Amino acid sequence: EAGVVQSPRYKIIEKKQPVAFWCNPISGHNTLYWYLQNLGQGPELLIRYENEEAVDDSQLPKDRFSAERLKGVDSTLKIQPAELGDSAVYLCASSLGATGRGTQYFGPGTRLTVL
Amino acid sequence: AQTVTQSQPEMSVQEAETVTLSCTYDTSESDYYLFWYKQPPSRQMILVIRQEAYKQQNATENRFSVNFQKAAKSFSLKISDSQLGDAAMYFCAYSSGTYKYIFGTGTRLKVLA
């Protein structure tokens, strides 16, 4: 069974440029999460989807970040414009069922560097 | 609000020895789940072990076991017969009916040959 797929693995951009990250969850997993992980820190939730509905986006900086999960499968996280402080690893995870207590399976992450 | 605290930023263990990583949490809920995740330098987080709060029996997975003390709100991870491949960041996480995971700040485990 394929795991959570993320692309790209690495991205280097200049500040004020836009950037997008893509995530394909494990087949059948209806819950999808986007996390931000700073160096030496634990992941922090940005947004959680139940199917195609964003049910928790309270930590998403909506002035520059946006996300979508069309058809309730893969998802895209976008930053526009990027700032120096956005340099971090962006993790995607998925879990089975709407309970939220299910085990989360993580992708390899995208390391973003903003110059 | 729920919190998860890992007070050991870094731990070292000799190969084949046993090490215990600490985690405490704070919650007012009675039904919740606790997890330990491992994140090797390649960055992919992997579930190590999971504990349901309603279960009194401590979870075990091969060389990994937990000491779950619900009253003390403590959830430590014991790694027996440590191997070089166990070197990684270990994150303790909490999840409840709000469906939100809360992660600790992590403990970096070094395994010495």
Short mmCIF file of C-alpha atoms in Angstrom, two decimals:
data_model
loop_
_atom_site.label_atom_id
_atom_site.label_comp_id
_atom_site.label_asym_id
_atom_site.label_seq_id
_atom_site.Cartn_x
_atom_site.Cartn_y
_atom_site.Cartn_z
CA GLU A 1 0.00 0.00 0.00
CA ALA A 2 1.37 3.39 -0.99
CA GLY A 3 1.96 5.85 1.79
CA VAL A 4 1.24 9.56 1.89
CA VAL A 5 2.88 11.22 -1.08
CA GLN A 6 4.11 14.80 -1.06
CA SER A 7 5.78 16.91 -3.67
CA PRO A 8 8.09 18.61 -4.07
CA ARG A 9 10.49 17.35 -1.41
CA TYR A 10 12.47 20.56 -1.48
CA LYS A 11 11.66 24.06 -2.63
CA ILE A 12 13.79 27.19 -2.63
CA ILE A 13 12.15 30.48 -3.53
CA GLU A 14 12.71 34.17 -3.03
CA LYS A 15 10.51 36.12 -0.69
CA LYS A 16 7.29 37.48 -2.11
CA GLN A 17 7.10 34.60 -4.58
CA PRO A 18 4.20 32.12 -4.50
CA VAL A 19 4.69 28.45 -3.73
CA ALA A 20 2.44 25.40 -3.68
CA PHE A 21 2.72 22.00 -2.05
CA TRP A 22 0.84 18.89 -3.07
CA CYS A 23 -0.28 15.92 -1.00
CA ASN A 24 -1.91 12.64 -1.92
CA PRO A 25 -3.16 10.74 1.13
CA ILE A 26 -3.38 7.02 1.62
CA SER A 27 -6.22 5.58 -0.41
CA GLY A 28 -9.46 5.57 1.57
CA HIS A 29 -8.28 8.02 4.22
CA ASN A 30 -10.91 10.71 4.45
CA THR A 31 -9.10 12.89 6.98
CA LEU A 32 -6.16 14.97 5.78
CA TYR A 33 -3.91 17.27 7.78
CA TRP A 34 -1.37 19.92 6.89
CA TYR A 35 1.26 20.69 9.50
CA LEU A 36 4.09 23.17 9.76
CA GLN A 37 7.24 21.96 11.47
CA ASN A 38 10.00 24.36 12.43
CA LEU A 39 13.49 23.06 13.10
CA GLY A 40 13.69 21.25 16.40
CA GLN A 41 9.98 21.60 17.07
CA GLY A 42 6.94 19.38 16.91
CA PRO A 43 4.42 19.68 14.09
CA GLU A 44 1.77 22.37 14.39
CA LEU A 45 -1.57 21.91 12.68
CA LEU A 46 -2.40 24.34 9.92
CA ILE A 47 -5.60 22.81 8.59
CA ARG A 48 -7.60 19.59 8.83
CA TYR A 49 -9.99 18.24 6.22
CA GLU A 50 -12.80 15.75 6.62
CA ASN A 51 -13.35 14.70 3.02
CA GLU A 52 -13.44 17.98 1.09
CA GLU A 53 -14.51 20.12 4.05
CA ALA A 54 -11.99 22.15 6.03
CA VAL A 55 -13.17 21.51 9.59
CA ASP A 56 -10.27 23.11 11.47
CA ASP A 57 -8.32 25.95 9.89
CA SER A 58 -8.00 28.16 12.95
CA GLN A 59 -4.19 28.10 12.77
CA LEU A 60 -3.95 28.82 9.06
CA PRO A 61 -2.68 32.37 8.35
CA LYS A 62 -5.41 33.16 5.89
CA ASP A 63 -3.89 36.39 4.65
CA ARG A 64 -1.22 34.46 2.77
CA PHE A 65 -1.99 30.75 3.10
CA SER A 66 -4.75 28.86 1.32
CA ALA A 67 -5.58 25.22 0.91
CA GLU A 68 -7.96 23.10 -1.03
CA ARG A 69 -8.96 19.47 -1.22
CA LEU A 70 -11.03 19.02 -4.30
CA LYS A 71 -13.03 15.79 -4.53
CA GLY A 72 -11.87 14.89 -1.04
CA VAL A 73 -8.69 13.17 -2.16
CA ASP A 74 -5.47 15.04 -2.83
CA SER A 75 -4.80 18.48 -1.46
CA THR A 76 -2.79 21.59 -2.25
CA LEU A 77 -1.38 24.11 0.22
CA LYS A 78 -0.39 27.48 -1.19
CA ILE A 79 1.54 30.43 0.18
CA GLN A 80 1.33 33.78 -1.57
CA PRO A 81 3.42 35.78 -1.05
CA ALA A 82 6.05 33.81 0.86
CA GLU A 83 7.96 35.48 3.69
CA LEU A 84 11.33 34.64 5.20
CA GLY A 85 9.60 33.26 8.30
CA ASP A 86 7.76 30.66 6.22
CA SER A 87 10.96 28.63 5.89
CA ALA A 88 10.05 25.30 7.49
CA VAL A 89 9.01 21.76 6.70
CA TYR A 90 5.41 21.32 5.61
CA LEU A 91 4.03 17.92 6.52
CA CYS A 92 0.92 16.24 5.22
CA ALA A 93 -0.77 13.40 7.09
CA SER A 94 -3.88 11.33 6.67
CA SER A 95 -6.00 9.07 8.84
CA LEU A 96 -8.88 6.71 8.39
CA GLY A 97 -12.32 7.62 9.66
CA ALA A 98 -13.85 10.76 11.03
CA THR A 99 -13.11 10.00 14.64
CA GLY A 100 -9.85 11.89 14.52
CA ARG A 101 -8.43 9.48 16.98
CA GLY A 102 -7.11 7.26 14.27
CA THR A 103 -3.44 6.89 13.73
CA GLN A 104 -2.02 9.56 11.49
CA TYR A 105 0.28 8.54 8.66
CA PHE A 106 2.73 11.18 7.57
CA GLY A 107 4.30 12.01 4.26
CA PRO A 108 8.02 12.82 3.91
CA GLY A 109 7.36 16.56 4.00
CA THR A 110 8.39 19.50 1.84
CA ARG A 111 11.31 21.56 3.06
CA LEU A 112 10.72 25.18 2.07
CA THR A 113 13.54 27.70 2.07
CA VAL A 114 12.63 31.33 1.48
CA LEU A 115 15.57 33.56 0.58
CA ALA B 1 -6.39 23.71 26.76
CA GLN B 2 -4.52 20.50 26.35
CA THR B 3 -0.74 20.55 26.48
CA VAL B 4 1.99 17.99 25.93
CA THR B 5 5.40 18.41 27.56
CA GLN B 6 8.60 16.57 26.77
CA SER B 7 11.19 17.78 29.25
CA GLN B 8 14.19 15.97 27.76
CA PRO B 9 15.46 17.77 24.65
CA GLU B 10 18.11 15.11 24.14
CA MET B 11 18.91 11.65 25.46
CA SER B 12 21.74 9.22 24.81
CA VAL B 13 21.80 5.47 25.22
CA GLN B 14 24.40 2.83 24.65
CA GLU B 15 23.59 0.26 22.02
CA ALA B 16 21.73 -2.75 23.53
CA GLU B 17 20.83 -0.78 26.64
CA THR B 18 17.42 0.52 27.74
CA VAL B 19 16.26 4.12 27.67
CA THR B 20 13.10 5.85 28.83
CA LEU B 21 11.71 9.00 27.24
CA SER B 22 9.36 11.12 29.32
CA CYS B 23 6.10 12.79 28.38
CA THR B 24 3.51 14.52 30.50
CA TYR B 25 0.25 16.00 29.37
CA ASP B 26 -2.56 18.07 30.71
CA THR B 27 -6.23 17.54 29.90
CA SER B 28 -9.61 17.65 31.54
CA GLU B 29 -11.01 14.99 29.23
CA SER B 30 -11.41 11.36 30.23
CA ASP B 31 -11.37 9.80 26.78
CA TYR B 32 -8.28 10.39 24.70
CA TYR B 33 -5.43 8.74 22.88
CA LEU B 34 -1.69 9.06 23.30
CA PHE B 35 0.97 8.33 20.73
CA TRP B 36 4.70 8.16 20.32
CA TYR B 37 6.01 9.01 16.87
CA LYS B 38 9.56 8.60 15.61
CA GLN B 39 11.10 10.97 13.10
CA PRO B 40 14.46 9.87 11.67
CA PRO B 41 16.67 12.41 9.91
CA SER B 42 14.84 11.65 6.64
CA ARG B 43 11.86 13.45 8.25
CA GLN B 44 9.13 10.87 7.72
CA MET B 45 7.18 10.48 10.95
CA ILE B 46 6.38 6.92 11.88
CA LEU B 47 4.02 5.70 14.56
CA VAL B 48 5.86 3.79 17.27
CA ILE B 49 3.09 3.02 19.70
CA ARG B 50 -0.42 4.07 20.65
CA GLN B 51 -2.34 3.98 23.94
CA GLU B 52 -6.06 4.40 24.52
CA ALA B 53 -6.75 6.19 27.79
CA TYR B 54 -9.57 3.83 28.74
CA LYS B 55 -7.20 0.87 28.68
CA GLN B 56 -5.32 0.19 31.88
CA GLN B 57 -2.88 -2.18 30.26
CA ASN B 58 0.26 -0.55 28.95
CA ALA B 59 0.79 -0.86 25.20
CA THR B 60 3.79 -2.77 23.88
CA GLU B 61 5.26 -3.16 20.41
CA ASN B 62 8.25 -5.47 20.32
CA ARG B 63 11.11 -3.55 21.96
CA PHE B 64 8.91 -0.51 22.64
CA SER B 65 6.62 -0.20 25.62
CA VAL B 66 4.90 2.58 27.49
CA ASN B 67 4.30 3.36 31.13
CA PHE B 68 0.90 5.03 31.13
CA GLN B 69 0.00 6.68 34.44
CA LYS B 70 -3.41 8.24 33.87
CA ALA B 71 -3.76 9.88 37.27
CA ALA B 72 -0.32 11.43 36.99
CA LYS B 73 -0.90 12.28 33.33
CA SER B 74 2.36 10.68 32.39
CA PHE B 75 3.14 8.65 29.29
CA SER B 76 6.75 7.49 29.02
CA LEU B 77 8.29 5.39 26.29
CA LYS B 78 10.76 2.63 27.09
CA ILE B 79 13.05 1.33 24.37
CA SER B 80 14.74 -1.95 25.22
CA ASP B 81 17.82 -3.37 23.51
CA SER B 82 18.46 -0.07 21.77
CA GLN B 83 19.68 -0.25 18.19
CA LEU B 84 21.51 2.26 16.03
CA GLY B 85 18.37 2.58 13.92
CA ASP B 86 16.47 3.88 16.92
CA ALA B 87 18.34 7.18 16.69
CA ALA B 88 15.75 9.82 15.83
CA MET B 89 13.51 12.54 17.20
CA TYR B 90 10.69 11.12 19.25
CA PHE B 91 7.45 13.03 19.60
CA CYS B 92 4.74 12.42 22.12
CA ALA B 93 1.24 13.31 20.88
CA TYR B 94 -2.25 13.62 22.33
CA SER B 95 -5.59 13.34 20.57
CA SER B 96 -9.15 13.49 21.83
CA GLY B 97 -12.69 14.02 20.66
CA THR B 98 -11.73 17.36 19.16
CA TYR B 99 -9.82 15.33 16.59
CA LYS B 100 -6.82 17.57 16.95
CA TYR B 101 -3.39 16.19 17.59
CA ILE B 102 -1.13 18.08 19.98
CA PHE B 103 2.54 17.26 19.74
CA GLY B 104 5.30 17.78 22.26
CA THR B 105 8.55 19.49 21.33
CA GLY B 106 10.37 16.23 20.88
CA THR B 107 13.32 14.36 22.35
CA ARG B 108 16.36 13.67 20.24
CA LEU B 109 17.66 10.18 20.95
CA LYS B 110 21.28 9.34 20.22
CA VAL B 111 22.37 5.73 20.20
CA LEU B 112 26.05 5.19 20.94
CA ALA B 113 27.87 2.24 19.41
#
